[in-house]
XYZ file of C-alpha atoms in Angstrom:
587
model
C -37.359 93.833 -123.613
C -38.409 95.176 -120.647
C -35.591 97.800 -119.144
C -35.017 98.437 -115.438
C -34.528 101.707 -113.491
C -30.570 101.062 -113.891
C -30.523 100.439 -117.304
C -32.616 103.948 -117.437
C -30.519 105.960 -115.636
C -27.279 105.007 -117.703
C -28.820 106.296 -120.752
C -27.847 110.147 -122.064
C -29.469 112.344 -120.024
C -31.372 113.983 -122.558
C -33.525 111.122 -123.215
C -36.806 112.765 -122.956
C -35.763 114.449 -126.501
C -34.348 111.741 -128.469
C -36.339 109.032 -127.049
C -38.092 106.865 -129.588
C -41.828 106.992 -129.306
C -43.703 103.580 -127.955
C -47.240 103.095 -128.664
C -47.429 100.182 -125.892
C -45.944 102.935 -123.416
C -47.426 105.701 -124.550
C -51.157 105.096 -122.732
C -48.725 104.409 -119.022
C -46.912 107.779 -119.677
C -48.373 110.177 -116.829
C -46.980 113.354 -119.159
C -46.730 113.093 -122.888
C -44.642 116.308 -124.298
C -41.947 116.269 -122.371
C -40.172 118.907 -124.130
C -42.934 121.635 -123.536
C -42.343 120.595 -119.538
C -38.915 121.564 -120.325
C -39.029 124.897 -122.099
C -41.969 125.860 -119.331
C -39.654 125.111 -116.880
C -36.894 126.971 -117.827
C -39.132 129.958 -118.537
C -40.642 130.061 -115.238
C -37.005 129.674 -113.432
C -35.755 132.337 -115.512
C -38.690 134.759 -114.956
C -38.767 133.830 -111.365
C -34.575 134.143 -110.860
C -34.082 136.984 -113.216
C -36.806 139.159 -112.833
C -35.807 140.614 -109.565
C -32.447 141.205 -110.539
C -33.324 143.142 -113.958
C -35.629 145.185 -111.948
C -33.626 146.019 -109.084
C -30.910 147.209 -112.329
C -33.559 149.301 -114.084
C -34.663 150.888 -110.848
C -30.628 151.511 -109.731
C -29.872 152.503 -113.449
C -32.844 155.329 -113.052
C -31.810 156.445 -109.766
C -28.495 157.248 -110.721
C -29.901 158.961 -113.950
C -32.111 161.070 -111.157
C -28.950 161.833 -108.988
C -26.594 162.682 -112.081
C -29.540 164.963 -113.551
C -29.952 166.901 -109.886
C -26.467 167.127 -109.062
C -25.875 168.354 -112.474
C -28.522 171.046 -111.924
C -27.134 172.172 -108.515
C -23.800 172.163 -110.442
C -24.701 174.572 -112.852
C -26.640 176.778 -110.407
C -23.898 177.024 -107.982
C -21.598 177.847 -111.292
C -23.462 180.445 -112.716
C -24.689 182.260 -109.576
C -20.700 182.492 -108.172
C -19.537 184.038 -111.862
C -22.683 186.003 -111.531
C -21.781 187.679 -108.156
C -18.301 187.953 -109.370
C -19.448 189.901 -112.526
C -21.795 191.838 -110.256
C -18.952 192.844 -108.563
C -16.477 193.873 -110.802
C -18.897 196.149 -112.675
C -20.599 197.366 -109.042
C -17.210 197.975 -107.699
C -16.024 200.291 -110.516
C -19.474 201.953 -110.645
C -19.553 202.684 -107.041
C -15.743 204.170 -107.331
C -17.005 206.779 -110.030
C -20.152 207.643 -107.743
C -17.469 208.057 -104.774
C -15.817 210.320 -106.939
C -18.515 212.472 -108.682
C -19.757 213.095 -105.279
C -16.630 213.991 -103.604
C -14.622 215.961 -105.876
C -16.646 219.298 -106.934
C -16.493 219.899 -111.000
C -13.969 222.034 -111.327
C -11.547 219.490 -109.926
C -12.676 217.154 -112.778
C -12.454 218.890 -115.325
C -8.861 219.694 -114.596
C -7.079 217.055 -116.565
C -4.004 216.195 -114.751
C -6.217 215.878 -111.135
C -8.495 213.439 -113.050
C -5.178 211.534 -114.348
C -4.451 211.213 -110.820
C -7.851 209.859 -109.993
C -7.323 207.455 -112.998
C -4.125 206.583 -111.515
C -5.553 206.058 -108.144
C -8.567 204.115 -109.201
C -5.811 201.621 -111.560
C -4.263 201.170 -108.243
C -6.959 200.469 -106.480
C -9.144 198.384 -108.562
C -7.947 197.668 -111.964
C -9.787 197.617 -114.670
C -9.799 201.141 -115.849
C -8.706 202.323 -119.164
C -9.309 206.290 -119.300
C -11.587 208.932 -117.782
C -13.903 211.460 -118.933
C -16.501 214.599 -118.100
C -19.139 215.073 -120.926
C -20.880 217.926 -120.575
C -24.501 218.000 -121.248
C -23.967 218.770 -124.650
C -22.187 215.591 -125.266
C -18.527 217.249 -125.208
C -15.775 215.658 -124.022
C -14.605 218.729 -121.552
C -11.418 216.201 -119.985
C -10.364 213.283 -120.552
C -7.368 211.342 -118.782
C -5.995 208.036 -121.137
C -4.306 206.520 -123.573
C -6.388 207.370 -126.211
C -6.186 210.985 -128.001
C -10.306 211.381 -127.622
C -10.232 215.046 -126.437
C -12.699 217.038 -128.062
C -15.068 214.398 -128.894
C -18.646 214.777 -128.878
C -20.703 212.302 -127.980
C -24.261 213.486 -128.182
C -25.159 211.141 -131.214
C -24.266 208.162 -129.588
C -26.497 205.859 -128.067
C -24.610 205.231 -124.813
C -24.423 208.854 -124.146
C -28.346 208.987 -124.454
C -29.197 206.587 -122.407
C -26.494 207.824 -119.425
C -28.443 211.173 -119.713
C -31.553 209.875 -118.867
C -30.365 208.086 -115.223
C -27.766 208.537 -112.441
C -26.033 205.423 -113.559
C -25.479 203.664 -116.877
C -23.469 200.703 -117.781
C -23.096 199.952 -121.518
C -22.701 196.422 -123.390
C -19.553 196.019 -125.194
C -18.827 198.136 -128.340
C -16.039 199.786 -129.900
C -16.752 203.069 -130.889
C -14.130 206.057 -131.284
C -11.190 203.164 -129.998
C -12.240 200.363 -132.500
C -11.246 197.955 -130.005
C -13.785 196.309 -127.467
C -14.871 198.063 -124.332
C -17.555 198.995 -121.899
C -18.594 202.534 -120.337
C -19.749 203.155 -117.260
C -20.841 206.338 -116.344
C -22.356 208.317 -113.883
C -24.520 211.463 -113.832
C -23.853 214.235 -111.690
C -24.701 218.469 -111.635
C -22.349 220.991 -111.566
C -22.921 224.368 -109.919
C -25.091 225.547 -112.314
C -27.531 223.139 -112.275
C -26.142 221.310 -115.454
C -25.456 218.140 -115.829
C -22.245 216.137 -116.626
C -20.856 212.882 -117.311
C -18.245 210.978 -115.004
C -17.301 208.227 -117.517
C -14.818 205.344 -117.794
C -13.695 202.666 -120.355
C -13.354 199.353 -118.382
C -10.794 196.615 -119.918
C -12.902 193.998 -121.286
C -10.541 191.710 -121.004
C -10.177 191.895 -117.171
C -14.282 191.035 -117.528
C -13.472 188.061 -119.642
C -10.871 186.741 -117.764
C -13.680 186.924 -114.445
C -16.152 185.206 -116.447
C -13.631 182.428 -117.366
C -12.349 181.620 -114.204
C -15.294 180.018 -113.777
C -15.126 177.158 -116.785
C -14.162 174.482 -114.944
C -13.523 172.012 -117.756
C -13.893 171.414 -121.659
C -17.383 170.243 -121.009
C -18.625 173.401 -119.360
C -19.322 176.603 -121.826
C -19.949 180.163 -119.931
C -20.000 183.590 -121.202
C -22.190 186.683 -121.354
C -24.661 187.890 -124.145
C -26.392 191.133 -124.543
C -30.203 191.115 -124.718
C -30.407 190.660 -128.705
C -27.927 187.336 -128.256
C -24.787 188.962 -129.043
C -21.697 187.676 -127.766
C -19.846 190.156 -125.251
C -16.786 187.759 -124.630
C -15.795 184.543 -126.354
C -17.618 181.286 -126.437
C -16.368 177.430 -126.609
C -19.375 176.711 -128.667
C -20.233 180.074 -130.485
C -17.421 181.557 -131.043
C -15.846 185.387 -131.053
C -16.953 188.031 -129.536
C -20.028 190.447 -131.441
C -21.266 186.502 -132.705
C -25.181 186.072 -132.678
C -25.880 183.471 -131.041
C -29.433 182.810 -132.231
C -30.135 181.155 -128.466
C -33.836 181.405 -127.683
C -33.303 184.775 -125.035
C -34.403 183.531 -121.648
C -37.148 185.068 -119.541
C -35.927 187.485 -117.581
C -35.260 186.067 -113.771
C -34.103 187.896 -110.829
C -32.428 185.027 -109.455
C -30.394 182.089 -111.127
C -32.269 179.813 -113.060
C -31.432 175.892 -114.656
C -33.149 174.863 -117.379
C -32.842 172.321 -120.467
C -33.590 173.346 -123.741
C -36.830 172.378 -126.088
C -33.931 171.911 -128.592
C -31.919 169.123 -126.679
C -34.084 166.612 -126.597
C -31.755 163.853 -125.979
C -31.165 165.690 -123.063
C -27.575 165.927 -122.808
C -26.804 169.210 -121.537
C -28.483 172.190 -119.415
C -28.345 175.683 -119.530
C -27.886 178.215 -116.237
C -28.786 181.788 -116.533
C -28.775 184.868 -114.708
C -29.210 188.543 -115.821
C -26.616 190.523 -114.056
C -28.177 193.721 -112.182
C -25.742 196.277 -110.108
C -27.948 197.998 -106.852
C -28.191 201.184 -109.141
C -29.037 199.928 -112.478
C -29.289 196.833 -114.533
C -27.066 195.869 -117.070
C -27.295 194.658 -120.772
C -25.736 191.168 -119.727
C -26.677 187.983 -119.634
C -24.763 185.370 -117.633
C -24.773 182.081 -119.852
C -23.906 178.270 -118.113
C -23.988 175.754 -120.758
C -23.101 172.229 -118.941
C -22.573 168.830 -120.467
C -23.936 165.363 -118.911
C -21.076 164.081 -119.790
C -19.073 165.972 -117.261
C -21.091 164.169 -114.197
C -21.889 161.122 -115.965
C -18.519 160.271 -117.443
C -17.914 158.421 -113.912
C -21.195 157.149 -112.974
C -21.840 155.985 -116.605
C -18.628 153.858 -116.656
C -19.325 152.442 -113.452
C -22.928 151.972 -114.851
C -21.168 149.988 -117.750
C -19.701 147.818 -115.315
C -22.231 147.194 -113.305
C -24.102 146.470 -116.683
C -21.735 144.352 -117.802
C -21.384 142.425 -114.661
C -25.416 141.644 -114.274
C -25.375 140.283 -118.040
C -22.865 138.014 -117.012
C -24.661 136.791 -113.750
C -28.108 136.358 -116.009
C -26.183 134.471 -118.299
C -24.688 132.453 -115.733
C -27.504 131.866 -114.024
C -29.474 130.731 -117.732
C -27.012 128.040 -118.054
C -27.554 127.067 -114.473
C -31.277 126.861 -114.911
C -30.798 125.333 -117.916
C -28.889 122.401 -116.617
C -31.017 122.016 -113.680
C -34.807 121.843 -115.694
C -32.371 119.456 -117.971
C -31.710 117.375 -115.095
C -35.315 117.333 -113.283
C -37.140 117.064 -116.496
C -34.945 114.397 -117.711
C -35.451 112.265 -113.952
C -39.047 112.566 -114.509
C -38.697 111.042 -117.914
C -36.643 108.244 -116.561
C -39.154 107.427 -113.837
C -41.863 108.026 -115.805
C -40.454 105.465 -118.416
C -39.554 103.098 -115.892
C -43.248 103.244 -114.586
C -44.721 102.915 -117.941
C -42.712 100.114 -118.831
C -43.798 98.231 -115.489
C -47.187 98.650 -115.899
C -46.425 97.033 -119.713
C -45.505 94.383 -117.844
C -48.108 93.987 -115.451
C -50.631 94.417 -118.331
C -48.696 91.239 -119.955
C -48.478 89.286 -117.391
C -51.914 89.425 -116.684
C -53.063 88.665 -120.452
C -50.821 85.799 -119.807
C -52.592 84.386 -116.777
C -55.712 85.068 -118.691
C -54.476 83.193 -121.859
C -52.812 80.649 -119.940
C -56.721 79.844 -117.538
C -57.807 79.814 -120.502
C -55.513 77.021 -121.942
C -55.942 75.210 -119.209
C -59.123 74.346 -119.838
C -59.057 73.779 -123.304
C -56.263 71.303 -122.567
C -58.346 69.378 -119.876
C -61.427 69.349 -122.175
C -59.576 68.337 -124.949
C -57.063 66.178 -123.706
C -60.002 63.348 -123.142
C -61.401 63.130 -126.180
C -58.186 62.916 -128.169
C -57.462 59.911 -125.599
C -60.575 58.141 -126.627
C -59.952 59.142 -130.274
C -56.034 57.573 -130.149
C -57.130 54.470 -127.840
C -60.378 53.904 -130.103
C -58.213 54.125 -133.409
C -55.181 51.991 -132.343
C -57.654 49.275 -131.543
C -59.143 50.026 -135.108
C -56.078 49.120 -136.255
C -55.158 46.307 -134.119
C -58.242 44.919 -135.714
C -56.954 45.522 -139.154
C -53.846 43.736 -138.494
C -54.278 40.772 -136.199
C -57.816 39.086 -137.078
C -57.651 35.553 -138.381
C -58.346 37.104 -141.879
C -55.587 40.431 -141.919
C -57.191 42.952 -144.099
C -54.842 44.308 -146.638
C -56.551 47.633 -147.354
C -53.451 50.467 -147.457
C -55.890 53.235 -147.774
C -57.494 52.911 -144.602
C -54.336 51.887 -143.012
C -52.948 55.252 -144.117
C -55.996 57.046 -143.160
C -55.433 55.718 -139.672
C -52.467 56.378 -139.499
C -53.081 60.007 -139.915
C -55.600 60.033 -137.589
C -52.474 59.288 -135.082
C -50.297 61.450 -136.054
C -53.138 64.107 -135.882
C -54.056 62.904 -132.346
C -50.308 63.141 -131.492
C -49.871 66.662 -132.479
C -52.529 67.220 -130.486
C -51.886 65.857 -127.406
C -48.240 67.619 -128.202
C -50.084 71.163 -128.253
C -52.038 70.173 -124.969
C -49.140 68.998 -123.133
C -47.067 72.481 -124.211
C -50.351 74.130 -123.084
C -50.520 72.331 -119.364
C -46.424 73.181 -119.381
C -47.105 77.112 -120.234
C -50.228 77.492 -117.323
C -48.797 75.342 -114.286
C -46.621 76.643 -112.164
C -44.160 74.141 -110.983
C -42.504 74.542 -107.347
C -38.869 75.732 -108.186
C -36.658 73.036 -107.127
C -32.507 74.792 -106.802
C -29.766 72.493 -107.193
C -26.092 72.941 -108.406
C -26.052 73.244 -112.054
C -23.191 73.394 -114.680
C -24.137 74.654 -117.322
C -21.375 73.708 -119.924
C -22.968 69.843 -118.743
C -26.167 71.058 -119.777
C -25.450 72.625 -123.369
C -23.361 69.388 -124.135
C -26.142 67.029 -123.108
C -28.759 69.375 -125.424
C -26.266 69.303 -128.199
C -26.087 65.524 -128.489
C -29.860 65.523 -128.607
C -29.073 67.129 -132.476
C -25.884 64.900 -133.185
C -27.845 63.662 -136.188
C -29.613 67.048 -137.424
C -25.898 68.559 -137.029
C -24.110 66.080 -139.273
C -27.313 65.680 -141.728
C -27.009 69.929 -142.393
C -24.054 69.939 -142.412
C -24.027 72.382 -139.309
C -20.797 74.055 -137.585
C -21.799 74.009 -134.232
C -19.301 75.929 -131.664
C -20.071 76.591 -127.875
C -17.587 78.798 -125.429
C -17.735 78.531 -121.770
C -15.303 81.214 -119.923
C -12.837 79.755 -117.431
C -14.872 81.543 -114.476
C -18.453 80.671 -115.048
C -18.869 78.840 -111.708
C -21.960 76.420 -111.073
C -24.803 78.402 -110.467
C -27.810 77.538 -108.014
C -30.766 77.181 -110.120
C -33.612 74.723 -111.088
C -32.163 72.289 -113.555
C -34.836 70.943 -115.445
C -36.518 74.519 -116.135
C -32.847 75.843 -117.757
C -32.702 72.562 -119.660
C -36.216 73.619 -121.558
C -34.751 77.454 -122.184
C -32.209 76.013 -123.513
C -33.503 73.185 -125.314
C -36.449 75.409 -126.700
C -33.953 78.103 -128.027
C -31.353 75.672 -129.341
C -34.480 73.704 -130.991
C -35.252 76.936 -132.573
C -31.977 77.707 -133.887
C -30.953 74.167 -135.493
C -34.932 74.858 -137.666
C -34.022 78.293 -138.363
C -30.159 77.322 -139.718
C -29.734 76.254 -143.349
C -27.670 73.724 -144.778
C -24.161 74.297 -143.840
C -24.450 77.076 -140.644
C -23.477 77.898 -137.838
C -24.374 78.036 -134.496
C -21.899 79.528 -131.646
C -22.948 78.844 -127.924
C -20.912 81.388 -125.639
C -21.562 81.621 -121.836
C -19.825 84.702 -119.493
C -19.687 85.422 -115.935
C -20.900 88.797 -115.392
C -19.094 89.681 -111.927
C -20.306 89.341 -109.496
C -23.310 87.649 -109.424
C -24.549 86.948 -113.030
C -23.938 84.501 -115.854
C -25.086 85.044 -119.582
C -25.635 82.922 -122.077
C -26.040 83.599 -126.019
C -27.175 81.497 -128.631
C -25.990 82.811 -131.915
C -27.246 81.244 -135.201
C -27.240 82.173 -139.225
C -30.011 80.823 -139.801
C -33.174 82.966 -141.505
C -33.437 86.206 -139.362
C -36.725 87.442 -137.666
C -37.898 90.701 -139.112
C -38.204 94.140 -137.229
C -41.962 93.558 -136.790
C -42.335 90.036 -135.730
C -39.328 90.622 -133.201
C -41.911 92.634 -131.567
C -44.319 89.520 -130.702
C -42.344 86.659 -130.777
C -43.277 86.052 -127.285
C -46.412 86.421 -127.260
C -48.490 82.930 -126.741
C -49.533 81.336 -130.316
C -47.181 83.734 -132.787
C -45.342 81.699 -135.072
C -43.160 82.775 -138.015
C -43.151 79.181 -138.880
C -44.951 77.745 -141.596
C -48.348 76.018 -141.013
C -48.002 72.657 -138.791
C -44.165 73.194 -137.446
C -44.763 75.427 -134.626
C -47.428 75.381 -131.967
C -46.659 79.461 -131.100
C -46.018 78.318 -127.887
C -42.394 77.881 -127.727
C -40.569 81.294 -126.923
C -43.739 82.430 -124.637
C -42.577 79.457 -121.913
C -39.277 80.326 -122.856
C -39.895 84.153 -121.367
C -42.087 82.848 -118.667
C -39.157 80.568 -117.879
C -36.748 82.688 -117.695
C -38.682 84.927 -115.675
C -39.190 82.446 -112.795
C -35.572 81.869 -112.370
C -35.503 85.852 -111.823
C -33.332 86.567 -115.063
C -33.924 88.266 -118.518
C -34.047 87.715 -121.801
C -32.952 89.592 -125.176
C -33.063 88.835 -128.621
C -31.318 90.643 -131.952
C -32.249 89.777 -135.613
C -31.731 91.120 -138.752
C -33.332 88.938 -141.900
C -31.164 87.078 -143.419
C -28.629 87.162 -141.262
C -29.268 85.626 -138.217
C -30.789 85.913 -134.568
C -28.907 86.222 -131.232
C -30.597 85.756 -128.171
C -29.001 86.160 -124.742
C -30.028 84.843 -121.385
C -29.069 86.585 -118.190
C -29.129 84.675 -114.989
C -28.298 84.624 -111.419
C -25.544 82.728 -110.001
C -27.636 81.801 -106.854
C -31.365 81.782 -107.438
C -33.069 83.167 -104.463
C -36.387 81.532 -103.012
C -40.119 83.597 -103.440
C -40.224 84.180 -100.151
C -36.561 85.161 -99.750
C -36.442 87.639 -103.256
């Protein structure tokens, strides 16, 4: 059956996937794998849609990466270069108080312990940080000493510190313990006395005032800062290394006047950076290190949740916009298919038709050439027999008389074939008039009255209340009919049934099914039955003709027809029509 564009588009619309292949269509189709169209399609939408938007992520998702990491390093520079002025300070401040001292107090005043309590005192006052005073002679004896500590008499000319202080005007020491056992830090500062000698102005500053400057500066749990000596020694407490006098095994940096930012060979996920700065007074360096250790995770913990979001949010729009193209290379692909189809199927059509035409010029002359002979034959013959029967002396010979007789009913089925012939290639002017059709079936029927009652055959027919009269040409439904009830009553067995059953199809359409039990028509033959010259009956009952001028029939009164079999069972075949049949020139 040939399907229209409606009947097309009502189908699923995935019918380009499930659709049953058709080796009649398949030469028409204009594309073959639909499904490749499909999957091409939605790859090319989606790298066409998407690929913009993923880049345009990647490139904002590495830009913010680029601002965190900068802003991160100007973070830790600013950090480390403020705790390194303030450290700078507190030691410079306290260094340039002793100088101010040493160079305006003679020696004798400072070696007189209860003036250099009062200095003490005064320098407390003044700037803090002080724990006790001293002048060491050059001989590394403590000559006075104002404190807490009972260190008079001391000699210090074995220790390191005192060494070193003898060898320059100014000396600052890392932190150590010594004679107190408790942490601490000298400065001192070399002076000469009257003789020419020199001397020692030293004080103990409260490392804990120095820790409590470096910390001021740790902004958060993420951030780590705190001073080393030039070995890696911790000279106050560290979040991630511990107590103070803890090695530290960091790689030492290289030595920098100003503040430098760097990230470690060691972290190389990257997730931290280290700021540095070795702290230097204006009159002498220092054994410290200034240490910035600064998490990512600090800057990034905003910027990388909003970067989760933002993540988040684009998956949601690809997948959004998948589905999208999805349904709309579904829908185009699926159109294509339909109209492809349709397209196919009417050039099926048009390729059968003309074969028809062909077949049917062809029978047409075949007919004509035929058609006189078998005239002379039949004339020629009866004659013969007239002869046989009605001479003076009637011949009584039953052999030829049966002989001739055959020779007739030969010459009949003959002129039968060449009349169906002449009927299937003519085309006969459509003549409309008012038609009812329950009339018609009733006036076929009684045509099989006999046959009906001599099978035995339960014959039913059902005409709806609202089947009106429809405008069509009469004597062209009365052969569809009569050629598909003819077929039914030789198809039905002793004892079946046939049910006639005619609808109106608001608003304009009628249909009419002939349903019989007879013998079935199997999957493959249903395939040709209209073709001109198939038969499924056996040899000298059917001229093959039958069901082809059925189709053409029902063609030229502009409806369709449709037939369902199953062997054994039975065949159903259903005739759609118009109400009003319109004119050639008018359709």
């Amino acid at each position: 059956m040939i399907r229209t564009p409606q009947m097309l588009q009502k189908q699923e619309w995935l019918a380009f996937l499930f659709h049953r292949h058709n080796a009649h269509l398949a030469s028409f189709h204009t594309f073959s794998n639909y499904p490749r169209i499909w999957i091409i399609s939605i790859i090319i939408l989606a790298v066409t849609s998407l690929s913009p938007l993923v880049m345009a992520t990647l490139i904002n998702n590495r830009l913010i990466h680029k601002s965190v990491d900068s802003e991160l390093v100007l973070q830790t520079d600013r950090v480390t270069s403020n705790a390194k002025r303030s450290v700078r300070f507190f030691l410079e401040e306290r260094l340039n108080a002793l100088r101010f001292v040493v160079n305006e107090l003679p020696y004798y005043s400072l070696i007189d312990n209860e003036h250099l309590t009062k200095i003490l005192i005064n320098l407390k006052l003044g700037f803090g940080g002080f724990t006790d005073l001293s002048i060491i002679d050059s001989d590394g004896s403590q000559v006075a000493y104002a404190g807490p500590f009972n260190l008079e008499g001391k000699n210090y000319k074995t220790q390191s510190w005192f060494k070193q202080s003898m060898e320059k005007d100014n000396f600052i020491s890392e932190v150590f313990t010594g004679y107190r056992d408790v942490p601490h830090i000298i400065i001192a500062v070399r002076s000469q006395n009257a003789y020419g000698r020199y001397y020692l102005l030293r004080a103990t500053l409260d490392t804990q005032r120095l820790m409590d400057t470096v910390l001021s500066y740790k902004s958060n749990f993420h951030t780590d800062i705190f001073l080393i000596n030039h070995t890696g020694i911790l000279q106050t407490p560290s979040t991630n290394y511990g107590k103070i006098f803890t090695p530290t095994q960091i790689d030492i940096p290289a030595f920098s006047d100003t503040t430098q930012v760097i990230t470690p060979e060691n972290n190389k996920d990257k997730s931290y950076v280290v700021g540095y700065s070795y702290i230097a007074t204006e009159a002498v360096t220092t054994p410290f290190i200034l240490m910035v250790h600064k998490k990512k995770s600090e800057v990034m913990g905003t910027w990388l949740n909003l970067g989760k979001t933002f993540n988040w949010i684009i998956g949601f729009c690809c997948l959004v916009m998948m589905v999208i193209i999805t349904l709309v290379s579904t829908y185009m692909v699926n159109q294509l298919f339909l109209a492809d189809q349709s397209k196919a199927e009417t050039m099926l059509k048009m390729e059968q038709s003309q074969q028809l035409a062909c077949i049917g010029q062809l029978s047409a002359g075949i007919a004509h050439e035929i058609n006189n002979p078998l005239a002379l034959i039949n004339e020629t013959t009866g004659y013969l027999k007239d002869l046989y029967h009605y001479k003076d002396t009637p011949r009584d010979d039953k052999e030829i008389i049966e002989l001739l007789n055959d020779i007739l009913e030969a010459v009949s089925r003959c002129g039968t074939i060449t009349s169906q012939l002449l009927g299937f290639v003519r085309q006969f002017d459509v003549q409309i008039s008012s038609v009812n059709v329950e009339q018609l079936i009733t006036g076929i029927l009684s045509f099989h009255k006999k046959e009906t009652e001599y099978k035995g055959i339960h014959v039913t027919t059902a005409i709806a209340p609202d089947v009106p009269d429809i405008k069509t040409d009469r004597g062209k439904l009365q052969q569809i009919l009569l050629n598909l009830i003819n077929n039914a009553f030789q198809a039905i067995e002793v004892n079946g049934c046939l049910d006639i059953t005619v609808s109106h199809l608001p608003p304009n359409t009628i249909s009419i099914e002939i349903k019989d039990t007879g013998c079935g028509i199997s999957e493959e033959n249903l395939q040709r039955i209209h073709e001109p010259f198939f038969s499924t009956k056996k040899e000298r009952k059917g001229t093959g003709l039958g069901l082809s001028i059925t189709y053409g029939l029902v063609k030229k009164l502009q409806g369709s027809i449709r037939v369902e079999s199953s062997e054994g069972v039975g065949t159903i075949f259903t005739v759609t029509l118009p109400v009003k049949l319109q004119k050639e020139d008018e359709a």
